[in-house]
């Protein structure tokens, strides 16, 4: 007996957005056909194994495997996946090119595959771009390729939407299940309404607290950049003020940003000063929209400054270290944390990479790092630029300066005594404002971003 599903969705691309959406949809009785060209990944997904770590994902996949394995399947053939479903979501990566502009090649090849499928299909089909793409891509690249390859008309034979996602790593499942808004960019009303109905079915009552915004394709594409660029700007803004704070004794950036963030028009999130932002999205997206606007004849001064301030934080933390410990050449320097944020082993654009490069530029060669989760990935990224330790004790042993780069809970528990016990000279620079300033400043040789010593 064939079961009739209310919705059958193909997810083309099995990264964070793709697989987390796939698993969340399948849990709600939606038939999902994911597709990837990576055989190993497809097999893992079909065996119910998450191919990467994301909080809650494996548990969700276990549950699906146990109760309804037929609801989540992964194919190597995207054309078949499209043909057997009614909605297709493009969730491919849009990496940064060497020249920092956006690489749309995966989007292009997926659009071609959808076109091939739609050539063979008579029924109306909805195509939704979920990847982050520069304005114009959904209409002029995706829509055009599908039209050219399939011979079908957008708006008549197939629908076209752009729906940005806003999930942060470590929160992907939570963010997918409880978004604060759903943005639907639509080629025409029919496309947008079909996607809205799908989400009304999927989210049910959650939509009482979650507005659905409908707009054209290009506006929706720009919303995503608006989001990531403003978050990056908030961080660089806090770092700019951290540098102001360091011009005056006893001014503390943490208190300053708390005061600023309590304004109801601002909010205190992403005002954390430190060694700077990293991750797979902020650099990529800020650079992509900057390069895009430049190609259209407008040079962004604001985003240039956001990136410059961020890069300078890595240089600044090394300046603080040398102010504190003197010239570090020939001395052992320890890095506490390497991942771009706690809770992940992701090293993409991590601040640790910029700090290591700056240390090496200054002739400092004896660098050792320790991360509770990211040592392995860091070894791929940093090669033999640094040594790796298996524990806090080991990384601090014989060290003359420690730099706190990632605010893992494991590091939060450390007291001044721990640093004194293990280090040759207990110099510590807090790059994330993790430690109690008064206590650490009294008991150690200490510096922190956004505050200078009490005189
Ligand atoms: C981000 C966005 O939050 C998400 O909406 C988007 O879809 C993808 O990019 P993510 O890269 O997973 O998510 O991490 P996020 O938690 O946003 O942190 C990014 C970086 O900013 C980290 O390196 C973090 O350490 C840094 N950060 C964050 C600060 O330096 N200060 C802050 O106050 C907040």
Short mmCIF file of C-alpha atoms and ligand atoms in Angstrom, two decimals:
data_model
loop_
_atom_site.label_atom_id
_atom_site.label_comp_id
_atom_site.label_asym_id
_atom_site.label_seq_id
_atom_site.Cartn_x
_atom_site.Cartn_y
_atom_site.Cartn_z
CA UNK A 1 0.00 0.00 0.00
CA UNK A 2 1.40 3.44 -0.92
CA UNK A 3 1.02 6.08 1.70
CA UNK A 4 -0.21 9.45 0.44
CA UNK A 5 1.87 12.24 1.97
CA UNK A 6 0.50 15.75 2.30
CA UNK A 7 3.94 17.07 1.36
CA UNK A 8 6.91 15.54 -0.42
CA UNK A 9 10.01 17.71 -0.36
CA UNK A 10 13.42 17.25 -1.97
CA UNK A 11 16.38 18.87 -0.24
CA UNK A 12 19.29 19.39 -2.62
CA UNK A 13 22.42 19.71 -0.48
CA UNK A 14 23.05 18.04 2.86
CA UNK A 15 25.04 20.58 4.89
CA UNK A 16 23.82 22.22 8.12
CA UNK A 17 20.69 23.84 6.63
CA UNK A 18 19.86 20.95 4.33
CA UNK A 19 20.12 18.09 6.75
CA UNK A 20 18.66 19.93 9.75
CA UNK A 21 15.64 21.01 7.68
CA UNK A 22 15.33 17.48 6.26
CA UNK A 23 15.31 15.90 9.72
CA UNK A 24 12.88 18.46 11.19
CA UNK A 25 10.47 18.07 8.24
CA UNK A 26 10.62 14.25 8.40
CA UNK A 27 9.77 14.32 12.11
CA UNK A 28 6.52 16.08 11.17
CA UNK A 29 5.38 13.40 8.72
CA UNK A 30 6.70 15.15 5.62
CA UNK A 31 8.29 12.82 3.08
CA UNK A 32 11.84 14.05 2.47
CA UNK A 33 14.22 13.00 -0.27
CA UNK A 34 17.60 14.55 0.40
CA UNK A 35 20.25 14.43 -2.28
CA UNK A 36 24.02 14.66 -2.37
CA UNK A 37 26.74 13.60 -4.80
CA UNK A 38 28.82 12.31 -1.89
CA UNK A 39 28.29 8.53 -1.67
CA UNK A 40 29.69 8.17 1.84
CA UNK A 41 27.44 10.94 3.17
CA UNK A 42 24.34 9.48 1.51
CA UNK A 43 25.05 6.07 3.03
CA UNK A 44 25.52 7.56 6.49
CA UNK A 45 22.23 9.47 6.26
CA UNK A 46 20.41 6.35 5.04
CA UNK A 47 21.94 4.40 7.95
CA UNK A 48 20.57 7.07 10.31
CA UNK A 49 23.98 8.56 11.13
CA UNK A 50 24.52 12.34 11.11
CA UNK A 51 27.60 13.04 8.93
CA UNK A 52 28.61 16.01 11.14
CA UNK A 53 28.00 17.03 14.73
CA UNK A 54 25.10 19.35 15.44
CA UNK A 55 23.30 19.46 18.79
CA UNK A 56 20.11 17.37 18.72
CA UNK A 57 20.52 16.16 15.12
CA UNK A 58 21.65 12.59 15.86
CA UNK A 59 18.83 12.10 18.39
CA UNK A 60 16.35 13.30 15.79
CA UNK A 61 17.80 10.98 13.15
CA UNK A 62 17.68 8.04 15.61
CA UNK A 63 14.04 8.75 16.22
CA UNK A 64 13.20 8.93 12.52
CA UNK A 65 15.16 5.74 11.82
CA UNK A 66 13.30 3.93 14.60
CA UNK A 67 9.78 5.16 13.87
CA UNK A 68 9.53 6.18 10.19
CA UNK A 69 12.72 5.43 8.24
CA UNK A 70 10.83 5.87 4.95
CA UNK A 71 10.31 9.57 5.72
CA UNK A 72 13.98 10.53 5.33
CA UNK A 73 15.94 9.06 2.48
CA UNK A 74 19.07 10.28 0.80
CA UNK A 75 19.69 9.79 -2.93
CA UNK A 76 22.67 10.26 -5.19
CA UNK A 77 20.37 11.27 -8.02
CA UNK A 78 18.92 14.78 -7.58
CA UNK A 79 16.82 14.48 -10.74
CA UNK A 80 14.97 11.47 -9.26
CA UNK A 81 14.58 13.32 -5.95
CA UNK A 82 12.96 16.28 -7.73
CA UNK A 83 10.71 14.05 -9.85
CA UNK A 84 9.37 12.21 -6.80
CA UNK A 85 8.51 15.37 -4.83
CA UNK A 86 6.40 18.53 -5.19
CA UNK A 87 8.73 21.09 -3.58
CA UNK A 88 12.52 21.28 -4.02
CA UNK A 89 14.77 23.29 -1.72
CA UNK A 90 18.26 24.27 -2.84
CA UNK A 91 20.53 24.14 0.22
CA UNK A 92 23.95 24.09 -1.42
CA UNK A 93 26.95 25.99 -0.08
CA UNK A 94 27.96 29.35 -1.54
CA UNK A 95 31.64 29.55 -0.57
CA UNK A 96 33.97 32.52 -0.87
CA UNK A 97 36.15 32.66 -3.99
CA UNK A 98 39.83 33.54 -3.92
CA UNK A 99 38.87 37.15 -4.79
CA UNK A 100 36.33 37.09 -1.87
CA UNK A 101 33.28 37.23 -4.12
CA UNK A 102 30.58 34.54 -3.97
CA UNK A 103 31.02 31.18 -5.68
CA UNK A 104 27.67 30.20 -7.18
CA UNK A 105 28.86 27.08 -9.01
CA UNK A 106 26.98 24.59 -6.76
CA UNK A 107 23.79 26.63 -7.12
CA UNK A 108 24.25 26.67 -10.88
CA UNK A 109 24.72 22.91 -11.22
CA UNK A 110 21.77 22.20 -8.92
CA UNK A 111 19.54 24.54 -10.96
CA UNK A 112 20.58 22.60 -14.06
CA UNK A 113 19.62 19.31 -12.40
CA UNK A 114 16.23 20.73 -11.41
CA UNK A 115 15.78 21.90 -15.01
CA UNK A 116 16.54 18.38 -16.29
CA UNK A 117 13.94 16.96 -13.92
CA UNK A 118 11.26 19.53 -14.73
CA UNK A 119 11.71 18.81 -18.45
CA UNK A 120 10.28 15.36 -17.66
CA UNK A 121 7.53 16.56 -15.33
CA UNK A 122 4.07 17.83 -16.20
CA UNK A 123 2.84 18.76 -12.73
CA UNK A 124 3.49 22.19 -11.16
CA UNK A 125 6.62 22.17 -8.98
CA UNK A 126 7.88 24.70 -6.44
CA UNK A 127 11.60 25.54 -6.29
CA UNK A 128 12.88 27.31 -3.16
CA UNK A 129 16.39 28.74 -2.81
CA UNK A 130 17.49 28.45 0.85
CA UNK A 131 21.22 29.12 0.29
CA UNK A 132 22.62 32.59 0.90
CA UNK A 133 22.88 34.20 -2.54
CA UNK A 134 23.51 37.76 -3.74
CA UNK A 135 20.46 39.73 -5.00
CA UNK A 136 19.34 38.68 -8.44
CA UNK A 137 20.63 35.09 -8.23
CA UNK A 138 17.27 33.36 -7.73
CA UNK A 139 15.60 35.12 -10.65
CA UNK A 140 18.49 35.60 -13.07
CA UNK A 141 20.57 32.49 -12.45
CA UNK A 142 18.36 29.79 -10.89
CA UNK A 143 15.11 30.76 -12.62
CA UNK A 144 16.79 31.33 -15.95
CA UNK A 145 18.74 28.05 -15.96
CA UNK A 146 15.63 26.05 -15.01
CA UNK A 147 13.66 27.76 -17.76
CA UNK A 148 16.37 27.24 -20.40
CA UNK A 149 17.02 23.60 -19.51
CA UNK A 150 13.40 22.51 -18.96
CA UNK A 151 11.66 24.72 -21.49
CA UNK A 152 9.10 25.47 -18.75
CA UNK A 153 7.82 28.89 -17.68
CA UNK A 154 8.33 30.23 -14.13
CA UNK A 155 5.02 31.33 -12.60
CA UNK A 156 3.12 28.98 -14.90
CA UNK A 157 4.77 25.55 -14.91
CA UNK A 158 6.87 25.98 -11.83
CA UNK A 159 6.99 28.31 -8.83
CA UNK A 160 10.08 30.10 -7.54
CA UNK A 161 10.82 31.38 -4.03
CA UNK A 162 13.82 32.53 -2.02
CA UNK A 163 13.64 31.83 1.69
CA UNK A 164 16.74 32.77 3.67
CA UNK A 165 17.66 30.77 6.76
CA UNK A 166 19.12 32.27 9.89
CA UNK A 167 20.44 29.29 11.79
CA UNK A 168 23.55 29.47 13.91
CA UNK A 169 25.78 26.43 14.41
CA UNK A 170 25.00 24.58 17.60
CA UNK A 171 21.43 25.91 17.43
CA UNK A 172 20.46 24.69 13.96
CA UNK A 173 17.67 22.35 15.12
CA UNK A 174 16.31 24.81 17.67
CA UNK A 175 16.45 27.66 15.11
CA UNK A 176 14.75 25.50 12.45
CA UNK A 177 11.93 24.49 14.82
CA UNK A 178 11.43 27.91 16.40
CA UNK A 179 12.34 30.68 13.97
CA UNK A 180 11.59 34.28 14.96
CA UNK A 181 10.31 35.08 11.45
CA UNK A 182 9.94 33.43 8.07
CA UNK A 183 10.95 35.52 5.09
CA UNK A 184 9.44 34.44 1.78
CA UNK A 185 10.71 36.05 -1.40
CA UNK A 186 8.34 35.18 -4.24
CA UNK A 187 8.44 35.25 -8.03
CA UNK A 188 4.65 35.52 -7.99
CA UNK A 189 1.81 35.22 -5.47
CA UNK A 190 1.09 31.57 -6.29
CA UNK A 191 4.69 30.51 -5.48
CA UNK A 192 4.71 32.44 -2.19
CA UNK A 193 1.30 31.15 -1.14
CA UNK A 194 2.30 27.53 -1.75
CA UNK A 195 5.37 27.96 0.44
CA UNK A 196 3.37 29.79 3.12
CA UNK A 197 0.81 26.95 3.21
CA UNK A 198 3.63 24.45 3.58
CA UNK A 199 4.96 26.34 6.62
CA UNK A 200 1.47 26.73 8.08
CA UNK A 201 1.27 22.94 7.99
CA UNK A 202 4.80 22.44 9.34
CA UNK A 203 4.78 25.05 12.12
CA UNK A 204 1.11 25.09 13.13
CA UNK A 205 0.66 27.17 16.29
CA UNK A 206 4.26 28.41 16.39
CA UNK A 207 3.24 30.86 13.66
CA UNK A 208 1.23 32.79 16.27
CA UNK A 209 4.58 34.13 17.50
CA UNK A 210 6.41 34.07 14.19
CA UNK A 211 5.49 36.53 11.44
CA UNK A 212 5.69 35.47 7.81
CA UNK A 213 7.02 38.28 5.64
CA UNK A 214 6.33 38.17 1.92
CA UNK A 215 8.36 40.22 -0.52
CA UNK A 216 10.06 39.93 -3.90
CA UNK A 217 12.99 37.58 -4.53
CA UNK A 218 15.72 40.22 -4.42
CA UNK A 219 14.53 41.78 -1.15
CA UNK A 220 14.53 38.36 0.53
CA UNK A 221 18.06 37.70 -0.75
CA UNK A 222 19.18 41.02 0.74
CA UNK A 223 17.50 40.36 4.12
CA UNK A 224 19.99 37.58 4.81
CA UNK A 225 22.97 39.83 4.11
CA UNK A 226 21.32 42.60 6.13
CA UNK A 227 21.18 40.23 9.03
CA UNK A 228 24.71 38.85 8.99
CA UNK A 229 26.27 42.22 8.19
CA UNK A 230 24.48 43.91 11.10
CA UNK A 231 25.52 41.16 13.52
CA UNK A 232 29.14 41.47 12.33
CA UNK A 233 28.86 45.26 12.60
CA UNK A 234 27.62 45.00 16.20
CA UNK A 235 30.68 42.92 17.09
CA UNK A 236 33.13 45.28 15.38
CA UNK A 237 31.32 48.21 16.99
CA UNK A 238 31.83 46.65 20.42
CA UNK A 239 35.49 46.06 19.52
CA UNK A 240 35.91 49.68 18.41
CA UNK A 241 34.55 50.77 21.80
CA UNK A 242 36.78 48.22 23.52
CA UNK A 243 39.69 50.09 21.96
CA UNK A 244 38.26 53.40 23.22
CA UNK A 245 37.84 51.85 26.67
CA UNK A 246 41.52 50.91 26.72
CA UNK A 247 42.43 54.60 26.32
CA UNK A 248 41.16 55.38 29.83
CA UNK A 249 42.06 53.53 33.06
CA UNK A 250 39.18 51.77 34.79
CA UNK A 251 36.69 51.91 31.93
CA UNK A 252 35.31 48.43 31.31
CA UNK A 253 33.85 47.52 27.89
CA UNK A 254 31.66 44.82 29.43
CA UNK A 255 29.87 47.40 31.58
CA UNK A 256 29.75 49.91 28.73
CA UNK A 257 28.12 47.48 26.30
CA UNK A 258 25.72 46.30 29.00
CA UNK A 259 24.64 49.90 29.39
CA UNK A 260 24.30 50.36 25.64
CA UNK A 261 22.54 47.04 25.07
CA UNK A 262 19.79 47.71 27.59
CA UNK A 263 18.38 50.38 25.28
CA UNK A 264 15.20 48.74 23.94
CA UNK A 265 16.14 49.89 20.43
CA UNK A 266 19.47 48.05 20.51
CA UNK A 267 19.55 44.84 22.66
CA UNK A 268 22.70 43.44 24.19
CA UNK A 269 23.30 40.43 21.98
CA UNK A 270 26.38 40.43 19.74
CA UNK A 271 27.96 43.33 21.62
CA UNK A 272 30.59 41.03 23.12
CA UNK A 273 34.03 42.55 22.52
CA UNK A 274 36.91 40.14 22.03
CA UNK A 275 39.39 38.68 19.62
CA UNK A 276 36.83 38.91 16.80
CA UNK A 277 34.27 36.94 14.87
CA UNK A 278 34.88 33.83 12.82
CA UNK A 279 32.77 31.04 11.36
CA UNK A 280 31.54 29.98 7.99
CA UNK A 281 29.08 32.85 7.42
CA UNK A 282 30.15 36.27 8.66
CA UNK A 283 33.35 36.70 6.61
CA UNK A 284 31.89 34.96 3.59
CA UNK A 285 28.68 36.98 3.57
CA UNK A 286 30.16 40.38 4.44
CA UNK A 287 32.76 39.89 1.70
CA UNK A 288 30.20 38.58 -0.79
CA UNK A 289 27.81 41.53 -0.50
CA UNK A 290 30.72 43.98 -0.46
CA UNK A 291 32.12 42.47 -3.68
CA UNK A 292 28.64 42.36 -5.20
CA UNK A 293 27.94 46.04 -4.47
CA UNK A 294 31.37 47.00 -5.81
CA UNK A 295 30.61 45.13 -9.04
CA UNK A 296 27.52 47.35 -9.31
CA UNK A 297 29.56 50.53 -8.76
CA UNK A 298 29.01 51.15 -5.03
CA UNK A 299 31.90 50.76 -2.58
CA UNK A 300 30.88 49.93 0.98
CA UNK A 301 32.93 51.90 3.52
CA UNK A 302 31.07 50.50 6.50
CA UNK A 303 31.68 46.81 5.71
CA UNK A 304 35.33 47.48 4.89
CA UNK A 305 35.72 48.93 8.39
CA UNK A 306 33.83 46.02 9.98
CA UNK A 307 36.30 43.54 8.47
CA UNK A 308 39.38 45.69 9.22
CA UNK A 309 38.42 46.13 12.87
CA UNK A 310 37.85 42.40 13.15
CA UNK A 311 41.25 41.55 11.65
CA UNK A 312 42.97 44.09 13.90
CA UNK A 313 41.65 42.43 17.06
CA UNK A 314 43.93 39.45 16.41
CA UNK A 315 46.90 41.79 16.11
CA UNK A 316 45.79 43.70 19.19
CA UNK A 317 45.65 40.63 21.44
CA UNK A 318 49.26 39.85 20.49
CA UNK A 319 50.18 43.48 21.31
CA UNK A 320 48.58 43.05 24.73
CA UNK A 321 50.52 39.81 25.23
CA UNK A 322 53.85 41.49 24.42
CA UNK A 323 53.05 44.51 26.58
CA UNK A 324 52.50 42.11 29.44
CA UNK A 325 55.19 39.49 28.90
CA UNK A 326 57.77 41.47 26.90
CA UNK A 327 59.16 40.22 23.62
CA UNK A 328 57.78 36.69 23.19
CA UNK A 329 60.43 35.44 20.76
CA UNK A 330 61.95 32.25 22.11
CA UNK A 331 59.22 31.88 24.76
CA UNK A 332 56.37 29.38 24.83
CA UNK A 333 52.95 30.90 24.08
CA UNK A 334 49.75 28.94 24.83
CA UNK A 335 46.42 29.27 23.10
CA UNK A 336 43.34 28.28 25.08
CA UNK A 337 40.70 27.41 22.49
CA UNK A 338 41.03 27.21 18.72
CA UNK A 339 37.46 26.72 17.37
CA UNK A 340 35.63 29.81 16.06
CA UNK A 341 33.20 29.58 18.97
CA UNK A 342 32.52 27.16 21.82
CA UNK A 343 30.37 24.08 21.23
CA UNK A 344 31.83 23.26 17.83
CA UNK A 345 34.99 21.86 16.24
CA UNK A 346 34.56 24.23 13.29
CA UNK A 347 37.74 26.15 12.46
CA UNK A 348 36.48 28.14 9.48
CA UNK A 349 37.77 31.75 9.72
CA UNK A 350 38.51 31.16 13.42
CA UNK A 351 40.25 34.03 15.24
CA UNK A 352 42.90 31.51 16.38
CA UNK A 353 44.20 31.30 12.80
CA UNK A 354 44.74 35.08 12.62
CA UNK A 355 46.40 35.10 16.06
CA UNK A 356 48.78 32.28 15.08
CA UNK A 357 49.69 34.08 11.86
CA UNK A 358 50.42 37.28 13.80
CA UNK A 359 52.59 35.45 16.36
CA UNK A 360 54.56 33.79 13.57
CA UNK A 361 54.95 37.12 11.76
CA UNK A 362 56.66 38.41 14.92
CA UNK A 363 59.08 35.48 14.92
CA UNK A 364 57.34 33.59 17.75
CA UNK A 365 57.66 29.91 16.96
CA UNK A 366 57.00 28.04 20.19
CA UNK A 367 53.19 28.08 20.09
CA UNK A 368 51.02 25.37 21.60
CA UNK A 369 47.23 25.18 21.38
CA UNK A 370 44.52 23.21 23.13
CA UNK A 371 40.86 22.99 22.22
CA UNK A 372 38.41 20.59 23.88
CA UNK A 373 36.92 19.63 20.48
CA UNK A 374 38.78 21.24 17.59
CA UNK A 375 42.39 19.97 17.87
CA UNK A 376 41.97 17.60 14.95
CA UNK A 377 40.41 20.15 12.59
CA UNK A 378 42.90 22.78 13.76
CA UNK A 379 45.76 20.45 12.83
CA UNK A 380 44.41 20.33 9.27
CA UNK A 381 44.02 24.13 9.19
CA UNK A 382 47.25 25.14 10.96
CA UNK A 383 49.51 22.23 9.97
CA UNK A 384 52.81 22.40 11.82
CA UNK A 385 52.57 26.10 12.62
CA UNK A 386 51.75 25.13 16.22
CA UNK A 387 51.94 22.12 18.53
CA UNK A 388 48.81 20.62 20.05
CA UNK A 389 48.23 19.69 23.68
CA UNK A 390 45.72 17.15 25.03
CA UNK A 391 44.88 19.02 28.21
CA UNK A 392 44.90 22.41 29.91
CA UNK A 393 47.83 21.38 32.12
CA UNK A 394 49.88 20.32 29.11
CA UNK A 395 49.22 23.50 27.13
CA UNK A 396 50.12 25.72 30.09
CA UNK A 397 53.22 23.74 31.12
CA UNK A 398 56.42 25.87 30.84
CA UNK A 399 54.44 28.62 29.13
CA UNK A 400 55.27 32.29 29.52
CA UNK A 401 52.02 33.68 28.14
CA UNK A 402 48.52 32.25 27.69
CA UNK A 403 45.92 33.75 25.34
CA UNK A 404 42.26 32.87 25.87
CA UNK A 405 40.76 32.62 22.37
CA UNK A 406 37.55 30.54 22.69
CA UNK A 407 35.33 30.79 25.75
CA UNK A 408 34.74 27.07 26.45
CA UNK A 409 33.16 26.22 29.85
CA UNK A 410 36.24 24.13 30.64
CA UNK A 411 38.34 27.32 30.62
CA UNK A 412 35.79 29.29 32.59
CA UNK A 413 36.40 27.10 35.61
CA UNK A 414 40.11 27.99 35.81
CA UNK A 415 41.30 30.12 38.74
CA UNK A 416 44.44 32.30 38.96
CA UNK A 417 45.96 29.48 41.04
CA UNK A 418 45.66 27.06 38.09
CA UNK A 419 47.65 29.39 35.85
CA UNK A 420 50.26 29.99 38.57
CA UNK A 421 50.63 26.28 39.21
CA UNK A 422 51.23 25.24 35.62
CA UNK A 423 52.93 28.15 33.86
CA UNK A 424 56.55 29.21 33.98
CA UNK A 425 55.39 32.85 34.21
CA UNK A 426 51.65 33.37 34.76
CA UNK A 427 50.88 35.96 32.07
CA UNK A 428 47.30 35.71 30.82
CA UNK A 429 45.45 37.70 28.14
CA UNK A 430 41.68 37.29 28.19
CA UNK A 431 40.51 37.58 24.57
CA UNK A 432 36.85 36.90 25.36
CA UNK A 433 36.29 38.65 28.69
CA UNK A 434 35.68 35.29 30.30
CA UNK A 435 37.33 35.93 33.65
CA UNK A 436 36.47 38.15 36.61
CA UNK A 437 38.69 41.16 35.96
CA UNK A 438 39.28 42.20 39.58
CA UNK A 439 40.21 38.75 40.85
CA UNK A 440 42.46 37.85 37.93
CA UNK A 441 44.12 41.25 37.79
CA UNK A 442 44.95 41.07 41.48
CA UNK A 443 46.38 37.55 41.35
CA UNK A 444 48.08 37.24 37.96
CA UNK A 445 49.93 39.23 35.32
CA UNK A 446 46.76 39.96 33.44
CA UNK A 447 45.39 41.87 30.42
CA UNK A 448 41.90 41.79 28.93
CA UNK A 449 40.29 43.19 25.80
CA UNK A 450 38.47 46.43 26.60
CA UNK A 451 39.94 47.31 29.99
CA UNK A 452 43.31 48.52 31.19
CA UNK A 453 44.88 47.99 34.60
CA UNK A 454 43.45 49.83 37.55
CA UNK A 455 46.02 52.42 38.59
C1 LIG B 1 26.00 33.15 12.27
C2 LIG B 1 24.63 33.82 12.51
O1 LIG B 1 24.40 33.98 13.92
C3 LIG B 1 23.51 33.01 11.88
O2 LIG B 1 22.25 33.69 12.00
C4 LIG B 1 23.82 32.79 10.39
O3 LIG B 1 22.81 32.01 9.76
C5 LIG B 1 25.19 32.14 10.23
O4 LIG B 1 26.19 32.93 10.89
P1 LIG B 1 27.40 31.19 13.42
O5 LIG B 1 28.49 31.53 12.45
O6 LIG B 1 27.05 29.76 13.62
O7 LIG B 1 26.02 31.93 13.00
O8 LIG B 1 27.88 31.74 14.85
P2 LIG B 1 27.52 32.94 15.84
O9 LIG B 1 27.04 32.34 17.09
O10 LIG B 1 26.67 33.95 15.21
O11 LIG B 1 28.98 33.56 16.13
C6 LIG B 1 29.80 34.06 15.07
C7 LIG B 1 31.10 34.61 15.59
O12 LIG B 1 30.88 35.84 16.26
C8 LIG B 1 31.85 33.71 16.60
O13 LIG B 1 33.21 33.67 16.25
C9 LIG B 1 31.65 34.41 17.92
O14 LIG B 1 32.72 34.17 18.81
C10 LIG B 1 31.60 35.86 17.49
N1 LIG B 1 30.89 36.73 18.44
C11 LIG B 1 29.56 36.55 18.67
C12 LIG B 1 31.58 37.76 19.08
O15 LIG B 1 32.80 37.95 18.87
N2 LIG B 1 30.90 38.58 19.94
C13 LIG B 1 29.55 38.42 20.19
O16 LIG B 1 29.01 39.21 20.96
C14 LIG B 1 28.87 37.37 19.54
#
